Coordinates of C-alpha atoms in Angstrom, one line a residue:
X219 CA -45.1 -5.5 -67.3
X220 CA -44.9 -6.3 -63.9
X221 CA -42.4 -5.3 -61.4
X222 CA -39.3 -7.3 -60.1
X223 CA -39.4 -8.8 -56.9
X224 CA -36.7 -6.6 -55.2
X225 CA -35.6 -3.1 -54.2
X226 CA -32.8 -1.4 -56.1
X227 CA -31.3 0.4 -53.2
X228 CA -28.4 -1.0 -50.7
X229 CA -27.8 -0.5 -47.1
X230 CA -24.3 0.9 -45.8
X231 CA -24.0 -2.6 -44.5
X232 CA -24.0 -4.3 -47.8
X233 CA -20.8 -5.7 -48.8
X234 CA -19.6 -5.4 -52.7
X235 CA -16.3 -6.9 -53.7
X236 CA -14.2 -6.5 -57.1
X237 CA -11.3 -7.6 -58.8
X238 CA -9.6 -4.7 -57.2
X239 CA -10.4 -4.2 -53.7
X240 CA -13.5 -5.5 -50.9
X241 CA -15.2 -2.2 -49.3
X242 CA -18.0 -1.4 -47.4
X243 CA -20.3 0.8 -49.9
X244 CA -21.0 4.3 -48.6
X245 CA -24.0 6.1 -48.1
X246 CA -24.1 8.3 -51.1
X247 CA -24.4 11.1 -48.6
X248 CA -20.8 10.9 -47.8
X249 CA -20.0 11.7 -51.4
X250 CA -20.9 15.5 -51.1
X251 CA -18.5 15.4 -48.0
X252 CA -17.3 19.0 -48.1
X253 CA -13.6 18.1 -48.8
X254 CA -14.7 17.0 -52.4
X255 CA -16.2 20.2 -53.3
X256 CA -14.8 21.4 -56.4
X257 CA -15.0 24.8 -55.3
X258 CA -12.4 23.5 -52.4
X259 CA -10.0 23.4 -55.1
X260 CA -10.1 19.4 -55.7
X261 CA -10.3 19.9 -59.5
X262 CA -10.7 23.1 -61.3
X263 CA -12.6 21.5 -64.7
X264 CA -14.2 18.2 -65.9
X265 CA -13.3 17.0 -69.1
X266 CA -15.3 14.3 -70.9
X267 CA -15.1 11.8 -73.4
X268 CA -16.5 9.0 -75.1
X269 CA -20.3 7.5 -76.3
X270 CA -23.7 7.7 -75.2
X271 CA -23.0 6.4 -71.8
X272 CA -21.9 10.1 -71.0
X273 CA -23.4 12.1 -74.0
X274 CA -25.3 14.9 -72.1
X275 CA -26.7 16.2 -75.6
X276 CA -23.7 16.0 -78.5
X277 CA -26.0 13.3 -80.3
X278 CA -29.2 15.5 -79.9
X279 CA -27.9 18.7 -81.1
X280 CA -25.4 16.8 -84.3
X281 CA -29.2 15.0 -85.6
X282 CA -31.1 18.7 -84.4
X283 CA -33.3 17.0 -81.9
X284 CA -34.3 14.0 -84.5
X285 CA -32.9 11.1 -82.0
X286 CA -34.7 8.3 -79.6
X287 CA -33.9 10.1 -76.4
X288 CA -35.5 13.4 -77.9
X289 CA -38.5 12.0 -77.0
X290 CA -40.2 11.6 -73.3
X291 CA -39.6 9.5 -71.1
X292 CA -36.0 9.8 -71.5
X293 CA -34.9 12.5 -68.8
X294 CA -38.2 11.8 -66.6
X295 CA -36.3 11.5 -63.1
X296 CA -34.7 13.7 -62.8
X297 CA -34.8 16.6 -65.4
X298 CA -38.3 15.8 -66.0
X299 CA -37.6 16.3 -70.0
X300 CA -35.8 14.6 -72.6
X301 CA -32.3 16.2 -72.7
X302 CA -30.4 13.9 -74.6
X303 CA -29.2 12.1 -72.3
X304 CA -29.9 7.9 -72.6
X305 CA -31.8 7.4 -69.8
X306 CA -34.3 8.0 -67.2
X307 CA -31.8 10.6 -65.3
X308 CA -28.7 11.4 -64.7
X309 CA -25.4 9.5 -65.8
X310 CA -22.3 8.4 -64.0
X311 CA -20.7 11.9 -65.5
X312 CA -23.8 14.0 -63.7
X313 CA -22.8 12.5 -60.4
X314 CA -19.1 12.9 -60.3
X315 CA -19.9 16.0 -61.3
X316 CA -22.3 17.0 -58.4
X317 CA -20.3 15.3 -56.1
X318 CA -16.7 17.3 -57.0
X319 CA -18.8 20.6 -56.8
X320 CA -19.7 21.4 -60.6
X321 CA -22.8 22.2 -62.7
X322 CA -23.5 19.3 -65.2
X323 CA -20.9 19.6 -68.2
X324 CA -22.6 21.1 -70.8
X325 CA -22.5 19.3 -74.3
X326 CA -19.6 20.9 -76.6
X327 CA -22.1 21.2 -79.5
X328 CA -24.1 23.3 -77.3
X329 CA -21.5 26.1 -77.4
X330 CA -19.9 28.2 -74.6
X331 CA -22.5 30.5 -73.8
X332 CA -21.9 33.1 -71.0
X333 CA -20.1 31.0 -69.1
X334 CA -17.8 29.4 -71.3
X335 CA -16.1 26.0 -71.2
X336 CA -13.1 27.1 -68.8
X337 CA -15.4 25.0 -66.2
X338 CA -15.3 22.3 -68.5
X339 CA -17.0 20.7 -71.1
X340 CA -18.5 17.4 -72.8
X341 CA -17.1 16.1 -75.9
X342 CA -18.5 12.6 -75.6
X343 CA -21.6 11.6 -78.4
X344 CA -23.6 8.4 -78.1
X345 CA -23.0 5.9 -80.8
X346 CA -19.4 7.1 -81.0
X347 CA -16.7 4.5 -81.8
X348 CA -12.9 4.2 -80.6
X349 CA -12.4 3.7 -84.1
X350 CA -12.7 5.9 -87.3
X351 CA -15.8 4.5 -89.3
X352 CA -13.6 3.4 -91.9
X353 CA -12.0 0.7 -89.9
X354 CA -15.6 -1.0 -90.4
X355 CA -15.9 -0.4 -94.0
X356 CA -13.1 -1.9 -95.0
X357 CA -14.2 -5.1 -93.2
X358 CA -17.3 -4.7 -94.7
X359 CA -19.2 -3.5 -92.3
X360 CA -21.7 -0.3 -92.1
X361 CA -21.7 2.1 -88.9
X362 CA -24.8 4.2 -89.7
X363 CA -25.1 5.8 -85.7
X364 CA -22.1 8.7 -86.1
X365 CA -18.8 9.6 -87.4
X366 CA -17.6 11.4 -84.1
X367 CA -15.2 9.1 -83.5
X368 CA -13.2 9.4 -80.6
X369 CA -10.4 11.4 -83.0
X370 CA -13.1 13.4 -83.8
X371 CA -13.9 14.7 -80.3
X372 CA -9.8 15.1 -79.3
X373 CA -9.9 17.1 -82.5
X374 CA -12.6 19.4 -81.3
X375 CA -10.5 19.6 -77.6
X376 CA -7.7 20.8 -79.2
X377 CA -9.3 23.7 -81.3
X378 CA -10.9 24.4 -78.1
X379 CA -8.1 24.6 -75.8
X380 CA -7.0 28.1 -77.2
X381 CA -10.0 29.6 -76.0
X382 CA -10.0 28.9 -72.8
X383 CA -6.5 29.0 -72.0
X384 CA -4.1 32.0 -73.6
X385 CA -0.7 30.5 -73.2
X386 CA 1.0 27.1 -73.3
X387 CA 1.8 27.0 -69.6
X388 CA -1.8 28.3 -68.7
X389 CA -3.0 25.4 -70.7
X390 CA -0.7 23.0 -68.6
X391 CA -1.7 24.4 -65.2
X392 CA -5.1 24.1 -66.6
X393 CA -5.0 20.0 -67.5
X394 CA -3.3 19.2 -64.6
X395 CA -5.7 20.2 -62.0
X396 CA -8.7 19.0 -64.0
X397 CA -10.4 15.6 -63.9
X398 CA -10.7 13.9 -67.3
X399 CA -12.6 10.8 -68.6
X400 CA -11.6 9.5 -71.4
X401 CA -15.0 7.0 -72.1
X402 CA -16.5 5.3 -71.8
X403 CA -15.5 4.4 -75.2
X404 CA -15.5 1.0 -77.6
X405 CA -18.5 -0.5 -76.6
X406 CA -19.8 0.8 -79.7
X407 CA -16.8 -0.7 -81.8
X408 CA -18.0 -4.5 -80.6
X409 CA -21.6 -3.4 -80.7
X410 CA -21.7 -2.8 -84.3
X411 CA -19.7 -6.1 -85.1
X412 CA -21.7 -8.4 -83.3
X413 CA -24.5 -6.9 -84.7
X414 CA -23.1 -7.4 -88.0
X415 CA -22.5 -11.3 -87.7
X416 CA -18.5 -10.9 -87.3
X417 CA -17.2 -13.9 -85.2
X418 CA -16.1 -14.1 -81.5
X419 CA -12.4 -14.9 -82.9
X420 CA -12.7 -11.9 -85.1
X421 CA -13.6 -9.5 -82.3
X422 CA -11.0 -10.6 -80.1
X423 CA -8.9 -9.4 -82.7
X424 CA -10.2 -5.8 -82.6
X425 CA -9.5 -5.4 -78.5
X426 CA -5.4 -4.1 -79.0
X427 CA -6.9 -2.2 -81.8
X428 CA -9.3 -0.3 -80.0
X429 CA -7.7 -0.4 -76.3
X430 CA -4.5 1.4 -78.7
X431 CA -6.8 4.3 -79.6
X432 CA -7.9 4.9 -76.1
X433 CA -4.3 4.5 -75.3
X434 CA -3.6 7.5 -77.8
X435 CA -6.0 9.5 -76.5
X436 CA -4.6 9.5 -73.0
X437 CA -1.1 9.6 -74.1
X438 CA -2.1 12.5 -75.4
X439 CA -3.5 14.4 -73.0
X440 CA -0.7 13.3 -70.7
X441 CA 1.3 15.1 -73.1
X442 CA -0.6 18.5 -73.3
X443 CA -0.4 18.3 -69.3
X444 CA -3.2 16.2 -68.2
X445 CA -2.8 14.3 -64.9
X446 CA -5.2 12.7 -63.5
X447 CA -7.6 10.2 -65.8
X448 CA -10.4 8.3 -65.3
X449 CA -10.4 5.5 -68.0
X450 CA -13.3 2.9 -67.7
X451 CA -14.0 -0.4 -69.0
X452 CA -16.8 -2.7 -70.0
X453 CA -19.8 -3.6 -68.9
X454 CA -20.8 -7.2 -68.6
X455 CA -22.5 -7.3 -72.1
X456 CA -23.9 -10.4 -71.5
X457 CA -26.6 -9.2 -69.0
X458 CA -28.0 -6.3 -71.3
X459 CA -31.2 -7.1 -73.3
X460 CA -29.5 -5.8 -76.6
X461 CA -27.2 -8.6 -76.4
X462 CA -29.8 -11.2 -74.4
X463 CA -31.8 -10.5 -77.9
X464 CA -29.2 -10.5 -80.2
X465 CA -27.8 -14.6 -79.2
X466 CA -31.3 -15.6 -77.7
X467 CA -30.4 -19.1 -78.4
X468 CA -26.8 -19.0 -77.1
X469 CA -26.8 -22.4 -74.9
X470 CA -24.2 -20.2 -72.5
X471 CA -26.5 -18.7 -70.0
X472 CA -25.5 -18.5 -66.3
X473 CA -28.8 -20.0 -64.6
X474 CA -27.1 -18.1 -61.5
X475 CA -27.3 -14.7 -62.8
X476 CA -29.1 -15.7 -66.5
X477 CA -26.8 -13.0 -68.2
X478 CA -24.6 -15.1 -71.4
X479 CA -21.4 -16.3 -70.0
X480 CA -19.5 -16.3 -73.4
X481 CA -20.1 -12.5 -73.5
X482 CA -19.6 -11.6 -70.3
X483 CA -15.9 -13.2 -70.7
X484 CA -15.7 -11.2 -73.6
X485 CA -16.0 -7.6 -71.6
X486 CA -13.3 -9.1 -68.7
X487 CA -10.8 -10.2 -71.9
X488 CA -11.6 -6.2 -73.4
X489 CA -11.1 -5.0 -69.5
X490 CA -8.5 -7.4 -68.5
X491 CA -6.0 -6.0 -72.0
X492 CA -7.1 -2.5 -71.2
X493 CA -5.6 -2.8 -68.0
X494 CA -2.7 -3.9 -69.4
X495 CA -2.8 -0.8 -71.6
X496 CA -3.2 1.9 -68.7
X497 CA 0.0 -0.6 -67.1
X498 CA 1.9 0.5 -70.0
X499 CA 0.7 4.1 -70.1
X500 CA 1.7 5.3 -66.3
X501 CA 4.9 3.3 -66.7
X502 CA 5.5 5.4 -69.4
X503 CA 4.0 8.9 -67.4
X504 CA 4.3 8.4 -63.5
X505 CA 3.7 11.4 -62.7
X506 CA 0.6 11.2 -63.8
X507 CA -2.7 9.5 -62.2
X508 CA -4.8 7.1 -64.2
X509 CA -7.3 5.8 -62.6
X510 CA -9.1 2.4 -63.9
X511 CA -12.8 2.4 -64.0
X512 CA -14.8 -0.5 -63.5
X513 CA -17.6 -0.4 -64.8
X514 CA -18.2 -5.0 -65.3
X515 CA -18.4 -5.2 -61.0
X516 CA -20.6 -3.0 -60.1
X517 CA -23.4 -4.3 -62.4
X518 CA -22.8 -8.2 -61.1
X519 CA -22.5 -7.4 -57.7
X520 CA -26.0 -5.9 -57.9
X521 CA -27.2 -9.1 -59.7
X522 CA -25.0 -11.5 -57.6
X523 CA -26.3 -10.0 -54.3
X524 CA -29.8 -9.3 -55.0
X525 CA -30.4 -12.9 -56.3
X526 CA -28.9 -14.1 -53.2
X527 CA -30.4 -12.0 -50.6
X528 CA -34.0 -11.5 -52.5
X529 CA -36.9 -14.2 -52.4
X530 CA -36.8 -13.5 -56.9
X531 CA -33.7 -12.7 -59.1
X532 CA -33.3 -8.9 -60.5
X533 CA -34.8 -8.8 -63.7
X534 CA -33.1 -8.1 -66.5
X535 CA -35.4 -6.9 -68.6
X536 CA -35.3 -2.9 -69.6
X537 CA -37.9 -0.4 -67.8
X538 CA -38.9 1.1 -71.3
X539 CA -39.5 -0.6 -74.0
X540 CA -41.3 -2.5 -76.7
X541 CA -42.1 -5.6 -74.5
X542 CA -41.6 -8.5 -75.4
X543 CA -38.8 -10.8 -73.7
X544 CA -36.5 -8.5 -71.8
X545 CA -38.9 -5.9 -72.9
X546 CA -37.2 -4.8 -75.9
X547 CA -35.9 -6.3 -79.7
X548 CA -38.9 -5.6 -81.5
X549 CA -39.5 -2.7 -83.7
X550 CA -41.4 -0.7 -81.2
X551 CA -38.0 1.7 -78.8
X552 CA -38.5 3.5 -75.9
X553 CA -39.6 7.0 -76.6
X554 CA -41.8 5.9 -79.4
X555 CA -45.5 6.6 -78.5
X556 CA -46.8 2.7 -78.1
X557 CA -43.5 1.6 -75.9
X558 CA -44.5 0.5 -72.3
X559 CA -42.4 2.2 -69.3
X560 CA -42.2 0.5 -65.9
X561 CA -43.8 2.5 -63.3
X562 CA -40.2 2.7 -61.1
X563 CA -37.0 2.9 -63.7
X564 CA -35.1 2.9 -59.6
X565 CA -36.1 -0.8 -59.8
X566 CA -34.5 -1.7 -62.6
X567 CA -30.7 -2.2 -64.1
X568 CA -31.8 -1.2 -68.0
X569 CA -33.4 1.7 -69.0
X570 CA -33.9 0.9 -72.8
X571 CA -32.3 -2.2 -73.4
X572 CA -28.8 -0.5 -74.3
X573 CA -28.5 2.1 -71.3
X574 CA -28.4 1.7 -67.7
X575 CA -31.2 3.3 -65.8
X576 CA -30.1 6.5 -63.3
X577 CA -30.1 4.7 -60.0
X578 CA -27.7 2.0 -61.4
X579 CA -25.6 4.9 -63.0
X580 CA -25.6 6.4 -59.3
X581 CA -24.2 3.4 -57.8
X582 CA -21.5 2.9 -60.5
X583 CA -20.7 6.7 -59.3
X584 CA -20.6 6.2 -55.8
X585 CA -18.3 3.3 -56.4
X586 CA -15.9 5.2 -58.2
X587 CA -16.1 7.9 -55.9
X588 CA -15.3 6.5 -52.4
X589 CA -14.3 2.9 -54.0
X590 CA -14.1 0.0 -54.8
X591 CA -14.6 0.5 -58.1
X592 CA -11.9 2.7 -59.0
X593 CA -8.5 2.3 -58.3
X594 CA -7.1 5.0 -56.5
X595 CA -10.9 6.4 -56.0
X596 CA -12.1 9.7 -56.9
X597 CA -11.9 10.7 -53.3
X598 CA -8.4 9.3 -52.5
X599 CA -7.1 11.5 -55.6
X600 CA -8.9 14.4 -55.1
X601 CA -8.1 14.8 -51.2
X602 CA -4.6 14.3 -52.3
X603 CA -4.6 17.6 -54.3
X604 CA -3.7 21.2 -53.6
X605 CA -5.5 24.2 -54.3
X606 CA -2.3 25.8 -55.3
X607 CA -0.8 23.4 -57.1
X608 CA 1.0 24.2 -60.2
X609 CA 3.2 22.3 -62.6
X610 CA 5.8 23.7 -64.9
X611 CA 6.3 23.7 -68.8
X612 CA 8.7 20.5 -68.3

């Protein structure tokens, strides 16, 4: 496969703009400024949620090692192994993480070990839905990937939470000086229904239903004293080769971008009515801090100003794969022995097809760090805090 005609890296002088705010993007290096060291008392544990976008190993250990990103050259990056993790490197978690001071959150199935979870731990497990599996049976529909739904993984929180906190009020003070993201989560739930031939019309239908379960989940953990939430959205679907495969002969492509415009206004209508969700939420808790996600921007802006500024558009085929167009669809995955990987994954926006390779995971992180893809950012929230703080059992 050859490689695209650009450079996936950006200069502090590059401009990115979202439905949010306009800012001048950072140098990553001012992420690890010493006021967002979690050991400064910003945030005293991370606490994960959601699907394979920020598994760090659930997946791996739940099927004992019998999974596609068991095998090399998933983790090749940066951990130089397959660790269950989808994709070449880190995630978006891994670098929020670094940045705020903490080790990588180790997977929940992975167990406590000598350190324990009071640190914080990972719930999330790739192919997880919003949804409980039966929602899709009952429309007919079969969801082979996992049944650790997003109930599932609060479920194991809660029996958790008594072992790492030994009162009520402990457990309170505890939530409300950690960080907690709750997804990414439901990209699964439209996955598997596109994938099964269910309608545009029908889909639409599902967004309240699934945006209501995230709701839950952070009303929730609102109630048992969480306060400050990271809750992210889509991605624009319509530029990933899953989907690029899947409606090959949709007659919607953006010759601008060449990602499928129906799709693509299918994540902002998910995003748009999940904002309206996280609306209702902190007029319901405003005391607490729930902080939108967006994860559509990011990904067009790098598109969007790469085709402008470059002499070739960004590809958007995947780095590993089975070739073919968009380098995957056929029956041949990355990590199977006769799948072709591109000789520099930092080039690239896809790492399989499905996942997002680690340098375009990076710059989602930076963005929600220092802005503008969060809203307050990362920074803003965690400058704001107090080393002391403490809330009572109200």
């Amino acid at each position: 496969m050859t490689s695209p005609p650009f450079r996936f890296h950006w200069s502090p002088t590059d401009t990115f703009h979202s439905s949010m705010a306009s800012s001048t993007l950072l140098p990553l290096i001012l992420v690890f400024l010493h006021g967002l060291r979690g050991g400064d008392g910003c945030f005293t544990a991370i606490f994960s949620f959601g699907d394979s976008i920020a598994d760090t190993g659930n997946l791996l250990i739940s099927e004992h090692g019998n999974i596609q990103s068991a095998r090399p050259p998933y983790g090749q990056t940066f951990f130089n192994r397959p660790t269950g993790r989808y994709s070449d490197g880190r995630l978006i978690i891994d670098f929020i993480a670094e940045a705020l001071g903490f080790s990588f959150m180790p997977p929940f199935l992975e167990g406590p070990g000598d350190g324990g979870f009071r640190r914080g731990v990972n719930f999330a497990v790739a192919g997880a839905t919003a949804l409980d599996v039966h929602f899709y049976r009952e429309r007919g529909m079969d969801v082979i990937r996992t049944n650790l739904s997003l109930q599932t993984q609060f479920g194991w929180f809660k029996e958790l939470l008594p072992s790492i906190c030994s009162t009520d009020s402990d457990c309170r003070n505890l939530l409300a000086t950690s960080l907690v993201l709750a997804g990414e989560i439901g990209g699964n739930d439209f996955a598997y229904a596109f994938g099964q031939g269910k309608s545009l019309s029908e889909l639409k239908s599902y967004v309240p239903i699934v945006n209501h379960a995230i709701g839950v989940l952070i009303n929730d953990l609102i109630e048992l004293g969480a306060k400050t939430l990271l809750v992210p959205g889509n991605f624009p679907i319509g530029c990933l080769p899953i989907y690029l495969i899947m409606f090959e002969h949709s007659e919607d492509h953006d010759l601008s971008t060449g990602c499928i415009k129906w799709l693509n206004d299918f994540a902002q209508y998910q995003n748009k009515h999940l904002q309206l969700e996280l609306d209702r939420l902190r007029a319901l808790h405003p005391y607490a801090t729930i902080i939108y996600a967006d994860y559509y921007n990011p990904i067009m802006n790098i598109i969007s100003n790469q085709n402008k500024n470059s002499t070739g558009k960004v590809t958007l085929a995947a780095c590993c794969g089975g070739g073919g167009p968009y380098n995957f669809g056929n029956r041949v995955q990355c990590g199977d022995a006769s799948a072709s990987v591109c000789d520099d994954p930092s080039l690239y926006i896809s790492w399989d097809g499905v996942h997002l390779t680690e340098a375009a995971y990076r710059f989602i992180a930076e963005g929600l760090l220092e802005g503008p893809f969060a809203d307050p950012p990362i920074k803003e929230v965690c400058y704001k805090r107090s080393p002391d703080h403490k809330v009572d059992d109200a």
